[in-house]
mmCIF file of C-alpha atoms in Angstrom:
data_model
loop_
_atom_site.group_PDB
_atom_site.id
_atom_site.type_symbol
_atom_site.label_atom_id
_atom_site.label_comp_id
_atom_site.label_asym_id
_atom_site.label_seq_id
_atom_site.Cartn_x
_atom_site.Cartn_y
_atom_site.Cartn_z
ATOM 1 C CA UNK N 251 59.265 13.316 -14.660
ATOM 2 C CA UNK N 252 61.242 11.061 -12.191
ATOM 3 C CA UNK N 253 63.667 14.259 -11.342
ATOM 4 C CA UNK N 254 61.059 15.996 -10.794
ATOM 5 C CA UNK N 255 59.408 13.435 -7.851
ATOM 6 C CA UNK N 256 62.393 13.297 -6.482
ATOM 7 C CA UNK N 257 63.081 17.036 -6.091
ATOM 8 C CA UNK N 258 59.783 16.979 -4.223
ATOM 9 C CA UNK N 259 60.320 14.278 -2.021
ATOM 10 C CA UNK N 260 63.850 15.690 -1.457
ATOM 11 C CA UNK N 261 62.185 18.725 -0.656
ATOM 12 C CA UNK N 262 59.396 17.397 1.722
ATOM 13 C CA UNK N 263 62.471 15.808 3.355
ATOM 14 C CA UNK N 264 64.026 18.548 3.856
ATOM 15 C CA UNK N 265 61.087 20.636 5.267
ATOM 16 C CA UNK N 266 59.881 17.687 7.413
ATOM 17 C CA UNK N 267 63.207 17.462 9.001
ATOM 18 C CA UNK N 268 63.782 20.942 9.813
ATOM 19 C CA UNK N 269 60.417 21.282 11.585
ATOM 20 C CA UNK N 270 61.338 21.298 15.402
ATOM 21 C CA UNK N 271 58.863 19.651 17.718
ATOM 22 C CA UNK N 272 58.343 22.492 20.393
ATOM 23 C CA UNK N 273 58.049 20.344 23.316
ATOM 24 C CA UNK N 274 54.650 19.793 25.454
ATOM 25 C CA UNK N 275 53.757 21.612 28.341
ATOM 26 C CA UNK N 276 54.153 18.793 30.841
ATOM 27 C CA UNK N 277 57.399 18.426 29.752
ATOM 28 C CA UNK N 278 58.542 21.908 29.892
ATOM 29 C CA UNK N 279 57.049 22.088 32.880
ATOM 30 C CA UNK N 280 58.801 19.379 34.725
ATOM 31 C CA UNK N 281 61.562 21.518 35.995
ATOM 32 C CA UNK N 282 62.714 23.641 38.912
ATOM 33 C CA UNK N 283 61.670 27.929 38.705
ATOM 34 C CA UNK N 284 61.461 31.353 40.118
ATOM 35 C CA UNK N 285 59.315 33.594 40.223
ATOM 36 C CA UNK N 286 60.621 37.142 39.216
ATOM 37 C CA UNK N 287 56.957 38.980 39.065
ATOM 38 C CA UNK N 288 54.087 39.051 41.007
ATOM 39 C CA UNK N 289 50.805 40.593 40.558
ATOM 40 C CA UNK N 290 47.344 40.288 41.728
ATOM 41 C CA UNK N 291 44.506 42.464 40.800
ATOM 42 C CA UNK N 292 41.531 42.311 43.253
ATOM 43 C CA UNK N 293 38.920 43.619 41.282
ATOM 44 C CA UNK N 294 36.333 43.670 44.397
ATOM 45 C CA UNK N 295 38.707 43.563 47.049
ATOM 46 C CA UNK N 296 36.945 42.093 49.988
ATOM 47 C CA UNK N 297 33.589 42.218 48.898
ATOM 48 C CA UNK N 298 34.203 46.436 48.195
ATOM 49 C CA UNK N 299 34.020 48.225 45.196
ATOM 50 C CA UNK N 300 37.669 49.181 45.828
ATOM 51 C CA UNK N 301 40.661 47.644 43.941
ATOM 52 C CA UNK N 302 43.194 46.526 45.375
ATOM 53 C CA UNK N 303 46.758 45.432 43.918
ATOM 54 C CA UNK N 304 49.392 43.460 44.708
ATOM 55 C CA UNK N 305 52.897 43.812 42.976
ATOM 56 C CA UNK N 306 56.360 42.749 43.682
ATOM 57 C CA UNK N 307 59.032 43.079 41.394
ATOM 58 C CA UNK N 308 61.389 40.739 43.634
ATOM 59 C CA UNK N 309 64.258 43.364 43.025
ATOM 60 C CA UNK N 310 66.752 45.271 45.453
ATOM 61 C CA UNK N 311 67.157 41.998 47.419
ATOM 62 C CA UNK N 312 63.885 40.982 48.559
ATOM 63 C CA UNK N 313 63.407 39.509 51.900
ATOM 64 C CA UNK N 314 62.064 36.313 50.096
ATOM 65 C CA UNK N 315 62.511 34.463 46.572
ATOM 66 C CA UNK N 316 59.361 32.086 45.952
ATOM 67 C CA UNK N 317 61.121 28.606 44.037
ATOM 68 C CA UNK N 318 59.000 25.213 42.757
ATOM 69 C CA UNK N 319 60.172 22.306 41.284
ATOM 70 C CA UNK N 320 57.584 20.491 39.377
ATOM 71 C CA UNK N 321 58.620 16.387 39.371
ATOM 72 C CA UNK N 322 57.937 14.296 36.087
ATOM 73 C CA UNK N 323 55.414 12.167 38.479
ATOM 74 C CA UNK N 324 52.712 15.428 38.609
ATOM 75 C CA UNK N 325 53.971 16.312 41.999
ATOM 76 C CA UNK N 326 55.715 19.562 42.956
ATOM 77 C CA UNK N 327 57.420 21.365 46.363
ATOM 78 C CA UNK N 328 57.331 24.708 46.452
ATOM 79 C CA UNK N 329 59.345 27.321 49.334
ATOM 80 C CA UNK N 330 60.581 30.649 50.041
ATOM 81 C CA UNK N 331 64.214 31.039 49.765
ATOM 82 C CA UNK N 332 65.642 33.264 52.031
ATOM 83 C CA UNK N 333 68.251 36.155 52.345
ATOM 84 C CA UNK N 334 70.788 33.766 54.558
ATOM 85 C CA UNK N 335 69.441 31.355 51.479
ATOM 86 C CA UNK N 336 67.563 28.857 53.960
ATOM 87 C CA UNK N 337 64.218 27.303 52.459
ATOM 88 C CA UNK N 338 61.100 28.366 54.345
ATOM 89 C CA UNK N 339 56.905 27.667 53.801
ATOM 90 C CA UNK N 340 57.595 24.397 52.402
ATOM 91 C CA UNK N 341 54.159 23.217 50.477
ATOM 92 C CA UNK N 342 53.728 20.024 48.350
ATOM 93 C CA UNK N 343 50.961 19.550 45.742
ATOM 94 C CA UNK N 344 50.193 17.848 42.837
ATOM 95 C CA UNK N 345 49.981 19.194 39.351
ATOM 96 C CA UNK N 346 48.285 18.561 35.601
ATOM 97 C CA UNK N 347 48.352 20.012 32.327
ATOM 98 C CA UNK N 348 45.730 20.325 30.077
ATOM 99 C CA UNK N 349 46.662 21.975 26.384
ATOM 100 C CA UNK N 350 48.106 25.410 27.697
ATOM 101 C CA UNK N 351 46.617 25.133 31.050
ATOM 102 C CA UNK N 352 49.078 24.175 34.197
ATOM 103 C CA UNK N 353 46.728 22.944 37.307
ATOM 104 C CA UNK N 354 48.013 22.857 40.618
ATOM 105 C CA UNK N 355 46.601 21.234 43.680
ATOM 106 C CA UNK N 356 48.114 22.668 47.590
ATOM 107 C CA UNK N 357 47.419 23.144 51.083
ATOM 108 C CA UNK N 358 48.790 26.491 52.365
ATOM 109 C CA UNK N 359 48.692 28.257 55.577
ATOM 110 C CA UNK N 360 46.277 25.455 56.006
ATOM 111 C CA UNK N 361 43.694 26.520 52.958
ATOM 112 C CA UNK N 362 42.883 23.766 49.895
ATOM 113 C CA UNK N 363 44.454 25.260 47.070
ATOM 114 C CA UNK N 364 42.801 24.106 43.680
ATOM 115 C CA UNK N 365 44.198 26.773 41.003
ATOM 116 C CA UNK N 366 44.459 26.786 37.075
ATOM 117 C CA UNK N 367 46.624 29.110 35.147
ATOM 118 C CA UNK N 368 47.279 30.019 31.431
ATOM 119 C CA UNK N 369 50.890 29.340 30.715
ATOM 120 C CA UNK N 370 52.432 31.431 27.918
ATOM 121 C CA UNK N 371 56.231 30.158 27.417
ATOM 122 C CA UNK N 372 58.980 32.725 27.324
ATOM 123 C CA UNK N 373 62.593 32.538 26.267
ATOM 124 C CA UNK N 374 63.495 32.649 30.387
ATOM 125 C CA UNK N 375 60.487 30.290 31.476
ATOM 126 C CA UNK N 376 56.710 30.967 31.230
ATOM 127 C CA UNK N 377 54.273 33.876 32.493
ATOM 128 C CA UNK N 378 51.393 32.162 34.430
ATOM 129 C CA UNK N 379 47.896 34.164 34.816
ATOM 130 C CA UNK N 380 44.749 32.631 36.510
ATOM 131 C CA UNK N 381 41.524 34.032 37.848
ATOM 132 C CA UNK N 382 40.814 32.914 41.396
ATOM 133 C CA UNK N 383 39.387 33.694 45.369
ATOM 134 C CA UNK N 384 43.269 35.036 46.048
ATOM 135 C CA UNK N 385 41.342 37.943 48.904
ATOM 136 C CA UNK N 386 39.312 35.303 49.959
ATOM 137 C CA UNK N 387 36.377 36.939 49.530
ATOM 138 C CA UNK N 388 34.120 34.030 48.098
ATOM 139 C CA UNK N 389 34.381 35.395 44.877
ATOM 140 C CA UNK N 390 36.649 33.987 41.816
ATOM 141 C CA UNK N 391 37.508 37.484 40.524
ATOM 142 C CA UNK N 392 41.420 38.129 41.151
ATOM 143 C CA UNK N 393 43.466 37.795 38.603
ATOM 144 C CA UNK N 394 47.346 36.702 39.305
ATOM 145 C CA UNK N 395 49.990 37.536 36.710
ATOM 146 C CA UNK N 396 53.220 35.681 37.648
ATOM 147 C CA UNK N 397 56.501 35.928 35.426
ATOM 148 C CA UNK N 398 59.069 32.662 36.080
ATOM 149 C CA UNK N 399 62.909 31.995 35.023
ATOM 150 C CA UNK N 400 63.876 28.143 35.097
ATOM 151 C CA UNK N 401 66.511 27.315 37.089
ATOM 152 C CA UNK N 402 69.843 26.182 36.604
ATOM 153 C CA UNK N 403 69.927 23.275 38.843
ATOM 154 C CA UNK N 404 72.970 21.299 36.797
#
């Protein structure tokens, strides 16, 4: 009777111990990216019955590379890197998670940015996808699909 509690607690153990803790989204988060896919689907482009997409692969050396780094203290800078590698469109925000949700916070090209995506984690980094005014139409009806890699910044 006693070898057999033992076995089980030897077992539980065991399987306790192996379990790794996948770790939260603010924490995989806080790092520095790329993004390496762009889409956005404007369903009523412009206030049309017309769609209208937006896709860039960021392939054949692209004129621009768009980069964030998202700081443990819910801030974040994103840019554009360059060909000649210079940073350019420099925009600071704030961000929040909440479960699977990232939230970011922005002025850019002087327009209030308040934007939530879904954040599915990938072996490379995470693909983001929100549902937002991106046409600036007044309607919340675009959908952005954006594929990251995490940088290597040691």
């Amino acid at each position: 009777m006693k070898l057999n509690i033992y076995l089980i607690l030897v077992f539980l153990m065991c399987y306790f111990t192996s379990c790794k803790k996948e770790t939260s989204l603010q924490g995989f988060m806080t790092d520095s990216w790329q993004t390496t896919y762009l889409k956005i689907d404007m369903i009523t482009a412009h206030k049309t019955d017309s769609l209208e997409v937006y896709e860039d692969k960021f392939d054949n050396n692209p004129e621009f590379i768009a980069q964030s780094i998202y700081n443990k203290d819910g801030t974040f800078l994103a840019w554009f890197l360059t060909k000649e590698n210079k940073k350019v469109s420099e925009s600071t925000g704030t961000w929040s998670v909440l479960n699977d949700s990232l939230f970011v916070k922005f002025n850019y090209g002087g327009r209030d940015m308040k934007v939530g995506y879904h954040i599915t984690k990938t072996k490379d980094g995470f693909v983001g996808k929100s549902k937002y005014d991106w046409d600036e139409d007044g309607d919340f009806d675009d959908i952005l699909t954006m594929k990251t890699k995490r940088l290597n910044t040691k």
